[in-house]
Structure formats: C-alpha cells, structure tokens
Amino acid sequence: MADIISITDPSDDRLRLYRDVKDRDLTGRDGLFMAEGKVVIERLFRSPWCFCISVLTTSERLKTLDISQAGDVPVYVVEQAVMDQVAGFAIHRGYLALGRYAGPAGLGEVLKPGRARVLALSAIANTDNMGGLMRNAAAFGVDAVVLDVACCDPLYRKAIRVSVGGVFQVPHVRVPNLIEALAEQGLSPYALSPSGTVALDEVVPGMRSAFLFGAEGPGLTAEVMAACTTVRIAMHGGFDSLNVATTSGIVLYHMCR
C-alpha cells in the first residue's frame, strides 16, 4: 500500500529530484525519468517495464488518483503553492511521479518465438514525434520498439506526456545497427518511402516483421532502405508524405491486425 506523507517545507530533501523539472530532464541519471498527469502516472503504476519511485501531488488531487496498483511507493502530499515552487513552474495537472526504466537489455529478451511486430526508429530526435510514435506502438500492440543511437530518449518528460504513458506499456531497446539487430531476430524489415515498390494495402507482413521510420526530412539512409521492402502510402493533392507519427499510426493499424 502506498505510504502517504505530508510535506510542508519546499526545501525538504525528499523532494530534491522534483526541483526545477522544467529546466532539466532526469534521463541519463541511473535510468530515472519524470512523469506528469493522472492518466500517465496510473499507467506507470501498471507498467511491466518501469517502476514508480515516488509521487508528488496535492491532497485534493490525491482523491482522484488510483494508487491501488502503486505498491508501497511514498506519495508526497503538499500544497499547490509548494508543488509549483519545487517544480519551478505551475503544475496544472497536479501530479508528478519519479520513475525508473527497467526494460530489457536486448531485443531477444522480449520477443517470443512466432509472431512478432516491431517498430524500428532511426534518428527520431523530436520529442513530440517520439511521444506520438510510442503512443501508437502501445495502441496497436507492438511487441517492442528499437531505437538507433541517433534517437532521443523516449523517457524525456515531454515524450512521456505526448505518449500519454504509452511508453510505459511497450519495451524499448537501443542498438548500434538497426538492420543487424532486426536480422538477428528473424524480422523482415519494411520501410516507408514515397517511391516504395509496393502499396501499403498490398502488403502482407511476414510472421516476424519490423516497420522502420526515420526523421522527417532526411528519412532513412540509403543503406537502410536498400535492406528493406519499401512501402508507399497513396495520397492526393500533390502530397507524398505525412508527419512520421501520423504515418506510423496508419502503417501499424494495417500491419498489426
């Protein structure tokens, strides 16, 4: 059961990792991250890949937070003014939580034999796009997300918020070479391209498939594209591409059914 602890002093050392969260991110510090918002934090409580270390909220907000699955984490309860002072800005959602990622060290640890659907990302540096991609991965039942070294951390505070906690539902791993990592797991790679050789609605994905997306603008490298089946989405009005998160939603809906 969660341990409810009232705190009145904004300088209390138990709140030190919540200080000035607007100006910094906790990623890179022993796997720590900061989550905000009721829905996001409740997803954190239920996550098989992340665990909650503590929660910061107000007495009024605590009444609506489902802490039944929070375990024995400390829940620090403060006045709204104290919360805003500690965080360095107004916390309109009224909830913050400190967590740690405890996901798999490699892709082989999470994929089971047989059917597998993987989202593979290259050079996704925009946190909004990363959050949208992680949300779609969770919504369409992707088994894992693979990131190359040029991707931003999916556990940046803004990426977590945009994902609506979806990042807590899908394990992610970082690899030095996407194509090699996918091949080691017997995954057939598909890459989106305006000049793709096959239309999306004609694709019948293999039993074990991975869907690759690159940054908006440069997209995937020629080397990566050459190793994949390239897929196009039919469009009108002279458009040949969409936002990467939007595109992933269309593709994952088709490929994960």
PDB file of C-alpha atoms in Angstrom:
ATOM      1  CA  MET A   1       0.000   0.000   0.000  1.00  0.00           C
ATOM      2  CA  ALA A   2       1.235   3.475  -0.858  1.00  0.00           C
ATOM      3  CA  ASP A   3       2.736   5.483   2.006  1.00  0.00           C
ATOM      4  CA  ILE A   4       1.018   8.897   2.187  1.00  0.00           C
ATOM      5  CA  ILE A   5       3.455  11.523   3.527  1.00  0.00           C
ATOM      6  CA  SER A   6       2.555  15.180   4.091  1.00  0.00           C
ATOM      7  CA  ILE A   7       5.341  17.713   3.485  1.00  0.00           C
ATOM      8  CA  THR A   8       5.133  21.463   4.116  1.00  0.00           C
ATOM      9  CA  ASP A   9       8.730  22.576   3.521  1.00  0.00           C
ATOM     10  CA  PRO A  10       9.652  23.025  -0.172  1.00  0.00           C
ATOM     11  CA  SER A  11      13.320  22.544   0.739  1.00  0.00           C
ATOM     12  CA  ASP A  12      12.674  19.059   2.167  1.00  0.00           C
ATOM     13  CA  ASP A  13      15.404  16.795   0.785  1.00  0.00           C
ATOM     14  CA  ARG A  14      12.870  14.126  -0.159  1.00  0.00           C
ATOM     15  CA  LEU A  15      11.689  16.472  -2.906  1.00  0.00           C
ATOM     16  CA  ARG A  16      15.135  17.218  -4.356  1.00  0.00           C
ATOM     17  CA  LEU A  17      14.647  15.252  -7.599  1.00  0.00           C
ATOM     18  CA  TYR A  18      11.399  17.122  -8.265  1.00  0.00           C
ATOM     19  CA  ARG A  19      13.110  20.516  -8.195  1.00  0.00           C
ATOM     20  CA  ASP A  20      13.210  22.648 -11.339  1.00  0.00           C
ATOM     21  CA  VAL A  21      11.936  19.876 -13.613  1.00  0.00           C
ATOM     22  CA  LYS A  22      11.118  22.412 -16.341  1.00  0.00           C
ATOM     23  CA  ASP A  23      14.789  23.251 -16.801  1.00  0.00           C
ATOM     24  CA  ARG A  24      16.260  19.752 -16.890  1.00  0.00           C
ATOM     25  CA  ASP A  25      15.480  16.145 -17.583  1.00  0.00           C
ATOM     26  CA  LEU A  26      16.386  13.188 -15.410  1.00  0.00           C
ATOM     27  CA  THR A  27      17.146  10.850 -18.293  1.00  0.00           C
ATOM     28  CA  GLY A  28      20.700   9.570 -18.178  1.00  0.00           C
ATOM     29  CA  ARG A  29      20.692   9.589 -14.387  1.00  0.00           C
ATOM     30  CA  ASP A  30      20.503   5.909 -13.473  1.00  0.00           C
ATOM     31  CA  GLY A  31      17.511   5.436 -15.765  1.00  0.00           C
ATOM     32  CA  LEU A  32      15.379   7.955 -13.864  1.00  0.00           C
ATOM     33  CA  PHE A  33      12.565   9.893 -15.504  1.00  0.00           C
ATOM     34  CA  MET A  34       9.759  12.271 -14.539  1.00  0.00           C
ATOM     35  CA  ALA A  35       6.114  11.635 -15.427  1.00  0.00           C
ATOM     36  CA  GLU A  36       3.233  14.070 -15.084  1.00  0.00           C
ATOM     37  CA  GLY A  37      -0.546  13.841 -15.219  1.00  0.00           C
ATOM     38  CA  LYS A  38      -3.091  11.448 -13.736  1.00  0.00           C
ATOM     39  CA  VAL A  39      -3.538   9.068 -16.686  1.00  0.00           C
ATOM     40  CA  VAL A  40       0.195   8.885 -17.367  1.00  0.00           C
ATOM     41  CA  ILE A  41       1.085   8.130 -13.750  1.00  0.00           C
ATOM     42  CA  GLU A  42      -1.620   5.482 -13.396  1.00  0.00           C
ATOM     43  CA  ARG A  43      -0.139   3.794 -16.488  1.00  0.00           C
ATOM     44  CA  LEU A  44       3.253   3.961 -14.793  1.00  0.00           C
ATOM     45  CA  PHE A  45       1.815   2.094 -11.802  1.00  0.00           C
ATOM     46  CA  ARG A  46       0.722  -0.728 -14.140  1.00  0.00           C
ATOM     47  CA  SER A  47       3.871  -0.840 -16.263  1.00  0.00           C
ATOM     48  CA  PRO A  48       5.754  -4.146 -16.626  1.00  0.00           C
ATOM     49  CA  TRP A  49       8.888  -2.263 -17.756  1.00  0.00           C
ATOM     50  CA  CYS A  50       9.069   0.734 -15.432  1.00  0.00           C
ATOM     51  CA  PHE A  51       8.566   1.180 -11.741  1.00  0.00           C
ATOM     52  CA  CYS A  52       7.465   4.188  -9.759  1.00  0.00           C
ATOM     53  CA  ILE A  53       9.818   5.511  -7.076  1.00  0.00           C
ATOM     54  CA  SER A  54       7.613   8.245  -5.620  1.00  0.00           C
ATOM     55  CA  VAL A  55       4.680  10.550  -6.370  1.00  0.00           C
ATOM     56  CA  LEU A  56       4.208  14.258  -5.678  1.00  0.00           C
ATOM     57  CA  THR A  57       0.680  15.678  -5.573  1.00  0.00           C
ATOM     58  CA  THR A  58      -1.778  17.730  -3.541  1.00  0.00           C
ATOM     59  CA  SER A  59      -4.352  16.464  -1.063  1.00  0.00           C
ATOM     60  CA  GLU A  60      -7.206  17.399  -3.397  1.00  0.00           C
ATOM     61  CA  ARG A  61      -5.654  15.672  -6.433  1.00  0.00           C
ATOM     62  CA  LEU A  62      -4.825  12.587  -4.409  1.00  0.00           C
ATOM     63  CA  LYS A  63      -8.540  11.906  -4.011  1.00  0.00           C
ATOM     64  CA  THR A  64      -8.858  11.130  -7.731  1.00  0.00           C
ATOM     65  CA  LEU A  65      -5.572   9.250  -8.231  1.00  0.00           C
ATOM     66  CA  ASP A  66      -5.917   5.453  -8.303  1.00  0.00           C
ATOM     67  CA  ILE A  67      -2.997   4.313  -6.149  1.00  0.00           C
ATOM     68  CA  SER A  68      -4.316   0.772  -5.691  1.00  0.00           C
ATOM     69  CA  GLN A  69      -1.606  -0.549  -8.040  1.00  0.00           C
ATOM     70  CA  ALA A  70       1.142   1.800  -6.905  1.00  0.00           C
ATOM     71  CA  GLY A  71       2.678  -0.659  -4.471  1.00  0.00           C
ATOM     72  CA  ASP A  72       4.417   0.699  -1.387  1.00  0.00           C
ATOM     73  CA  VAL A  73       5.792   3.857  -3.006  1.00  0.00           C
ATOM     74  CA  PRO A  74       5.854   7.090  -0.992  1.00  0.00           C
ATOM     75  CA  VAL A  75       3.250   9.632  -2.079  1.00  0.00           C
ATOM     76  CA  TYR A  76       4.332  13.114  -1.029  1.00  0.00           C
ATOM     77  CA  VAL A  77       1.360  15.413  -0.421  1.00  0.00           C
ATOM     78  CA  VAL A  78       1.944  19.164  -0.494  1.00  0.00           C
ATOM     79  CA  GLU A  79       0.046  22.399  -1.008  1.00  0.00           C
ATOM     80  CA  GLN A  80      -0.269  23.513  -4.643  1.00  0.00           C
ATOM     81  CA  ALA A  81       1.975  26.521  -3.980  1.00  0.00           C
ATOM     82  CA  VAL A  82       4.699  24.245  -2.609  1.00  0.00           C
ATOM     83  CA  MET A  83       4.405  21.923  -5.596  1.00  0.00           C
ATOM     84  CA  ASP A  84       4.746  24.815  -8.049  1.00  0.00           C
ATOM     85  CA  GLN A  85       7.707  26.232  -6.119  1.00  0.00           C
ATOM     86  CA  VAL A  86       9.531  22.906  -6.064  1.00  0.00           C
ATOM     87  CA  ALA A  87       8.906  22.149  -9.742  1.00  0.00           C
ATOM     88  CA  GLY A  88       9.773  25.660 -10.883  1.00  0.00           C
ATOM     89  CA  PHE A  89       6.514  26.228 -12.756  1.00  0.00           C
ATOM     90  CA  ALA A  90       2.760  25.806 -12.277  1.00  0.00           C
ATOM     91  CA  ILE A  91       1.835  22.114 -12.312  1.00  0.00           C
ATOM     92  CA  HIS A  92      -1.675  22.448 -13.742  1.00  0.00           C
ATOM     93  CA  ARG A  93      -2.163  18.681 -13.972  1.00  0.00           C
ATOM     94  CA  GLY A  94      -1.420  18.426 -10.245  1.00  0.00           C
ATOM     95  CA  TYR A  95       0.642  15.225 -10.358  1.00  0.00           C
ATOM     96  CA  LEU A  96       4.319  14.352 -10.769  1.00  0.00           C
ATOM     97  CA  ALA A  97       5.987  10.976 -10.367  1.00  0.00           C
ATOM     98  CA  LEU A  98       9.580   9.833 -10.354  1.00  0.00           C
ATOM     99  CA  GLY A  99      10.242   6.525 -12.087  1.00  0.00           C
ATOM    100  CA  ARG A 100      12.973   4.249 -13.366  1.00  0.00           C
ATOM    101  CA  TYR A 101      13.112   2.221 -16.569  1.00  0.00           C
ATOM    102  CA  ALA A 102      13.900  -1.470 -16.108  1.00  0.00           C
ATOM    103  CA  GLY A 103      13.389  -2.749 -19.637  1.00  0.00           C
ATOM    104  CA  PRO A 104      15.240  -5.492 -21.499  1.00  0.00           C
ATOM    105  CA  ALA A 105      18.936  -5.184 -22.317  1.00  0.00           C
ATOM    106  CA  GLY A 106      18.367  -6.592 -25.793  1.00  0.00           C
ATOM    107  CA  LEU A 107      15.615  -7.316 -28.293  1.00  0.00           C
ATOM    108  CA  GLY A 108      15.980 -11.065 -27.829  1.00  0.00           C
ATOM    109  CA  GLU A 109      14.883 -10.752 -24.203  1.00  0.00           C
ATOM    110  CA  VAL A 110      11.401  -9.544 -25.085  1.00  0.00           C
ATOM    111  CA  LEU A 111      10.420 -11.177 -28.386  1.00  0.00           C
ATOM    112  CA  LYS A 112       8.788 -14.574 -28.104  1.00  0.00           C
ATOM    113  CA  PRO A 113       9.051 -17.269 -30.788  1.00  0.00           C
ATOM    114  CA  GLY A 114       6.467 -16.933 -33.538  1.00  0.00           C
ATOM    115  CA  ARG A 115       4.574 -13.794 -34.473  1.00  0.00           C
ATOM    116  CA  ALA A 116       6.311 -10.516 -33.691  1.00  0.00           C
ATOM    117  CA  ARG A 117       5.656  -6.892 -34.622  1.00  0.00           C
ATOM    118  CA  VAL A 118       8.436  -4.365 -34.005  1.00  0.00           C
ATOM    119  CA  LEU A 119       8.671  -0.604 -34.541  1.00  0.00           C
ATOM    120  CA  ALA A 120      12.223   0.436 -35.506  1.00  0.00           C
ATOM    121  CA  LEU A 121      13.229   4.107 -35.373  1.00  0.00           C
ATOM    122  CA  SER A 122      16.215   5.948 -36.814  1.00  0.00           C
ATOM    123  CA  ALA A 123      17.313   9.482 -35.878  1.00  0.00           C
ATOM    124  CA  ILE A 124      13.979  10.485 -34.310  1.00  0.00           C
ATOM    125  CA  ALA A 125      15.263  13.486 -32.359  1.00  0.00           C
ATOM    126  CA  ASN A 126      11.988  15.397 -31.906  1.00  0.00           C
ATOM    127  CA  THR A 127      10.371  14.566 -28.556  1.00  0.00           C
ATOM    128  CA  ASP A 128       6.838  15.229 -29.832  1.00  0.00           C
ATOM    129  CA  ASN A 129       7.329  12.752 -32.658  1.00  0.00           C
ATOM    130  CA  MET A 130       8.917  10.225 -30.322  1.00  0.00           C
ATOM    131  CA  GLY A 131       5.970  10.504 -27.940  1.00  0.00           C
ATOM    132  CA  GLY A 132       3.482  10.066 -30.775  1.00  0.00           C
ATOM    133  CA  LEU A 133       5.347   7.023 -32.087  1.00  0.00           C
ATOM    134  CA  MET A 134       5.424   5.390 -28.649  1.00  0.00           C
ATOM    135  CA  ARG A 135       1.709   6.085 -28.172  1.00  0.00           C
ATOM    136  CA  ASN A 136       0.928   4.409 -31.499  1.00  0.00           C
ATOM    137  CA  ALA A 137       3.167   1.452 -30.671  1.00  0.00           C
ATOM    138  CA  ALA A 138       1.200   0.864 -27.473  1.00  0.00           C
ATOM    139  CA  ALA A 139      -2.185   1.451 -29.114  1.00  0.00           C
ATOM    140  CA  PHE A 140      -1.620  -1.078 -31.894  1.00  0.00           C
ATOM    141  CA  GLY A 141       0.031  -3.792 -29.817  1.00  0.00           C
ATOM    142  CA  VAL A 142       3.638  -3.570 -30.995  1.00  0.00           C
ATOM    143  CA  ASP A 143       5.872  -6.045 -29.146  1.00  0.00           C
ATOM    144  CA  ALA A 144       8.925  -3.785 -28.898  1.00  0.00           C
ATOM    145  CA  VAL A 145      10.433  -0.535 -30.129  1.00  0.00           C
ATOM    146  CA  VAL A 146      14.029  -0.495 -31.375  1.00  0.00           C
ATOM    147  CA  LEU A 147      15.984   2.777 -31.435  1.00  0.00           C
ATOM    148  CA  ASP A 148      19.269   3.604 -33.088  1.00  0.00           C
ATOM    149  CA  VAL A 149      21.891   5.725 -31.345  1.00  0.00           C
ATOM    150  CA  ALA A 150      20.658   8.943 -33.028  1.00  0.00           C
ATOM    151  CA  CYS A 151      17.171   8.789 -31.468  1.00  0.00           C
ATOM    152  CA  CYS A 152      16.222  10.916 -28.483  1.00  0.00           C
ATOM    153  CA  ASP A 153      15.279   9.213 -25.247  1.00  0.00           C
ATOM    154  CA  PRO A 154      11.596   8.118 -25.188  1.00  0.00           C
ATOM    155  CA  LEU A 155      11.652   8.874 -21.462  1.00  0.00           C
ATOM    156  CA  TYR A 156      12.148  12.606 -21.799  1.00  0.00           C
ATOM    157  CA  ARG A 157       9.381  14.291 -19.827  1.00  0.00           C
ATOM    158  CA  LYS A 158       7.705  15.756 -22.917  1.00  0.00           C
ATOM    159  CA  ALA A 159       7.903  12.490 -24.868  1.00  0.00           C
ATOM    160  CA  ILE A 160       6.266  10.675 -21.960  1.00  0.00           C
ATOM    161  CA  ARG A 161       3.495  13.272 -21.828  1.00  0.00           C
ATOM    162  CA  VAL A 162       2.828  13.116 -25.582  1.00  0.00           C
ATOM    163  CA  SER A 163       2.769   9.313 -25.450  1.00  0.00           C
ATOM    164  CA  VAL A 164       0.059   9.530 -22.733  1.00  0.00           C
ATOM    165  CA  GLY A 165       2.053   6.900 -20.860  1.00  0.00           C
ATOM    166  CA  GLY A 166       2.213   4.561 -23.853  1.00  0.00           C
ATOM    167  CA  VAL A 167       5.986   4.479 -23.423  1.00  0.00           C
ATOM    168  CA  PHE A 168       5.415   2.546 -20.186  1.00  0.00           C
ATOM    169  CA  GLN A 169       3.495  -0.224 -21.955  1.00  0.00           C
ATOM    170  CA  VAL A 170       5.987  -1.147 -24.697  1.00  0.00           C
ATOM    171  CA  PRO A 171       9.624  -2.111 -24.032  1.00  0.00           C
ATOM    172  CA  HIS A 172      12.301  -0.258 -25.958  1.00  0.00           C
ATOM    173  CA  VAL A 173      15.930  -1.087 -26.648  1.00  0.00           C
ATOM    174  CA  ARG A 174      18.744   0.895 -28.223  1.00  0.00           C
ATOM    175  CA  VAL A 175      21.025  -0.795 -30.760  1.00  0.00           C
ATOM    176  CA  PRO A 176      24.102   0.289 -32.771  1.00  0.00           C
ATOM    177  CA  ASN A 177      22.753  -1.086 -36.061  1.00  0.00           C
ATOM    178  CA  LEU A 178      19.025  -1.421 -36.759  1.00  0.00           C
ATOM    179  CA  ILE A 179      19.224  -3.802 -39.712  1.00  0.00           C
ATOM    180  CA  GLU A 180      21.627  -6.177 -37.966  1.00  0.00           C
ATOM    181  CA  ALA A 181      19.540  -6.202 -34.782  1.00  0.00           C
ATOM    182  CA  LEU A 182      16.352  -6.986 -36.714  1.00  0.00           C
ATOM    183  CA  ALA A 183      18.038  -9.696 -38.787  1.00  0.00           C
ATOM    184  CA  GLU A 184      19.336 -11.411 -35.645  1.00  0.00           C
ATOM    185  CA  GLN A 185      15.723 -11.859 -34.534  1.00  0.00           C
ATOM    186  CA  GLY A 186      14.497 -13.059 -37.935  1.00  0.00           C
ATOM    187  CA  LEU A 187      12.437  -9.916 -38.543  1.00  0.00           C
ATOM    188  CA  SER A 188      11.523  -8.881 -42.095  1.00  0.00           C
ATOM    189  CA  PRO A 189      12.120  -5.105 -42.445  1.00  0.00           C
ATOM    190  CA  TYR A 190       9.638  -2.761 -44.142  1.00  0.00           C
ATOM    191  CA  ALA A 191      10.440   0.906 -44.742  1.00  0.00           C
ATOM    192  CA  LEU A 192       8.099   3.705 -45.795  1.00  0.00           C
ATOM    193  CA  SER A 193       9.044   5.695 -48.892  1.00  0.00           C
ATOM    194  CA  PRO A 194       7.099   7.918 -51.351  1.00  0.00           C
ATOM    195  CA  SER A 195       8.685   5.801 -54.099  1.00  0.00           C
ATOM    196  CA  GLY A 196       8.078   2.480 -52.358  1.00  0.00           C
ATOM    197  CA  THR A 197       7.933  -0.609 -54.542  1.00  0.00           C
ATOM    198  CA  VAL A 198       4.666  -1.832 -53.034  1.00  0.00           C
ATOM    199  CA  ALA A 199       1.500  -0.058 -51.848  1.00  0.00           C
ATOM    200  CA  LEU A 200       0.666  -0.395 -48.158  1.00  0.00           C
ATOM    201  CA  ASP A 201      -2.720  -2.025 -48.785  1.00  0.00           C
ATOM    202  CA  GLU A 202      -0.986  -4.724 -50.837  1.00  0.00           C
ATOM    203  CA  VAL A 203       1.494  -5.676 -48.136  1.00  0.00           C
ATOM    204  CA  VAL A 204       1.022  -8.972 -46.322  1.00  0.00           C
ATOM    205  CA  PRO A 205       3.553  -8.786 -43.483  1.00  0.00           C
ATOM    206  CA  GLY A 206       5.547 -11.848 -42.534  1.00  0.00           C
ATOM    207  CA  MET A 207       5.151 -13.696 -39.257  1.00  0.00           C
ATOM    208  CA  ARG A 208       8.006 -11.651 -37.781  1.00  0.00           C
ATOM    209  CA  SER A 209       8.063  -8.113 -39.164  1.00  0.00           C
ATOM    210  CA  ALA A 210       9.607  -4.748 -38.352  1.00  0.00           C
ATOM    211  CA  PHE A 211       8.453  -1.354 -39.603  1.00  0.00           C
ATOM    212  CA  LEU A 212      11.139   1.309 -39.941  1.00  0.00           C
ATOM    213  CA  PHE A 213      10.707   5.080 -39.716  1.00  0.00           C
ATOM    214  CA  GLY A 214      13.252   7.875 -39.956  1.00  0.00           C
ATOM    215  CA  ALA A 215      13.328  11.557 -39.100  1.00  0.00           C
ATOM    216  CA  GLU A 216      11.108  13.907 -41.069  1.00  0.00           C
ATOM    217  CA  GLY A 217      13.083  15.437 -43.906  1.00  0.00           C
ATOM    218  CA  PRO A 218      16.133  13.189 -44.271  1.00  0.00           C
ATOM    219  CA  GLY A 219      14.213   9.978 -43.620  1.00  0.00           C
ATOM    220  CA  LEU A 220      16.050   6.656 -43.594  1.00  0.00           C
ATOM    221  CA  THR A 221      19.527   6.276 -45.064  1.00  0.00           C
ATOM    222  CA  ALA A 222      20.022   4.702 -48.481  1.00  0.00           C
ATOM    223  CA  GLU A 223      21.808   1.795 -46.810  1.00  0.00           C
ATOM    224  CA  VAL A 224      18.832   1.065 -44.551  1.00  0.00           C
ATOM    225  CA  MET A 225      16.340   1.451 -47.395  1.00  0.00           C
ATOM    226  CA  ALA A 226      18.306  -0.994 -49.534  1.00  0.00           C
ATOM    227  CA  ALA A 227      17.903  -3.669 -46.860  1.00  0.00           C
ATOM    228  CA  CYS A 228      14.106  -3.249 -46.624  1.00  0.00           C
ATOM    229  CA  THR A 229      10.954  -3.855 -48.599  1.00  0.00           C
ATOM    230  CA  THR A 230       9.924  -0.277 -49.391  1.00  0.00           C
ATOM    231  CA  VAL A 231       6.271   0.640 -48.938  1.00  0.00           C
ATOM    232  CA  ARG A 232       4.305   3.662 -50.150  1.00  0.00           C
ATOM    233  CA  ILE A 233       1.018   5.204 -48.987  1.00  0.00           C
ATOM    234  CA  ALA A 234      -1.250   6.543 -51.743  1.00  0.00           C
ATOM    235  CA  MET A 235      -2.029  10.266 -51.308  1.00  0.00           C
ATOM    236  CA  HIS A 236      -3.842  13.053 -53.147  1.00  0.00           C
ATOM    237  CA  GLY A 237      -3.314  16.756 -53.701  1.00  0.00           C
ATOM    238  CA  GLY A 238       0.354  16.545 -54.574  1.00  0.00           C
ATOM    239  CA  PHE A 239       1.400  15.270 -51.161  1.00  0.00           C
ATOM    240  CA  ASP A 240       3.821  12.377 -50.862  1.00  0.00           C
ATOM    241  CA  SER A 241       4.419  12.225 -47.103  1.00  0.00           C
ATOM    242  CA  LEU A 242       2.870  12.816 -43.681  1.00  0.00           C
ATOM    243  CA  ASN A 243       4.144  13.538 -40.197  1.00  0.00           C
ATOM    244  CA  VAL A 244       6.113  10.500 -39.035  1.00  0.00           C
ATOM    245  CA  ALA A 245       3.821   9.795 -36.071  1.00  0.00           C
ATOM    246  CA  THR A 246       0.723  10.030 -38.284  1.00  0.00           C
ATOM    247  CA  THR A 247       2.308   7.723 -40.844  1.00  0.00           C
ATOM    248  CA  SER A 248       3.203   5.185 -38.175  1.00  0.00           C
ATOM    249  CA  GLY A 249      -0.414   5.080 -36.995  1.00  0.00           C
ATOM    250  CA  ILE A 250      -1.636   4.243 -40.500  1.00  0.00           C
ATOM    251  CA  VAL A 251       1.051   1.624 -41.038  1.00  0.00           C
ATOM    252  CA  LEU A 252       0.736  -0.054 -37.638  1.00  0.00           C
ATOM    253  CA  TYR A 253      -3.038  -0.291 -37.955  1.00  0.00           C
ATOM    254  CA  HIS A 254      -2.596  -2.144 -41.245  1.00  0.00           C
ATOM    255  CA  MET A 255       0.359  -4.290 -40.208  1.00  0.00           C
ATOM    256  CA  CYS A 256      -0.677  -5.290 -36.687  1.00  0.00           C
ATOM    257  CA  ARG A 257      -4.191  -6.554 -37.388  1.00  0.00           C
TER     258      ARG A 257
END
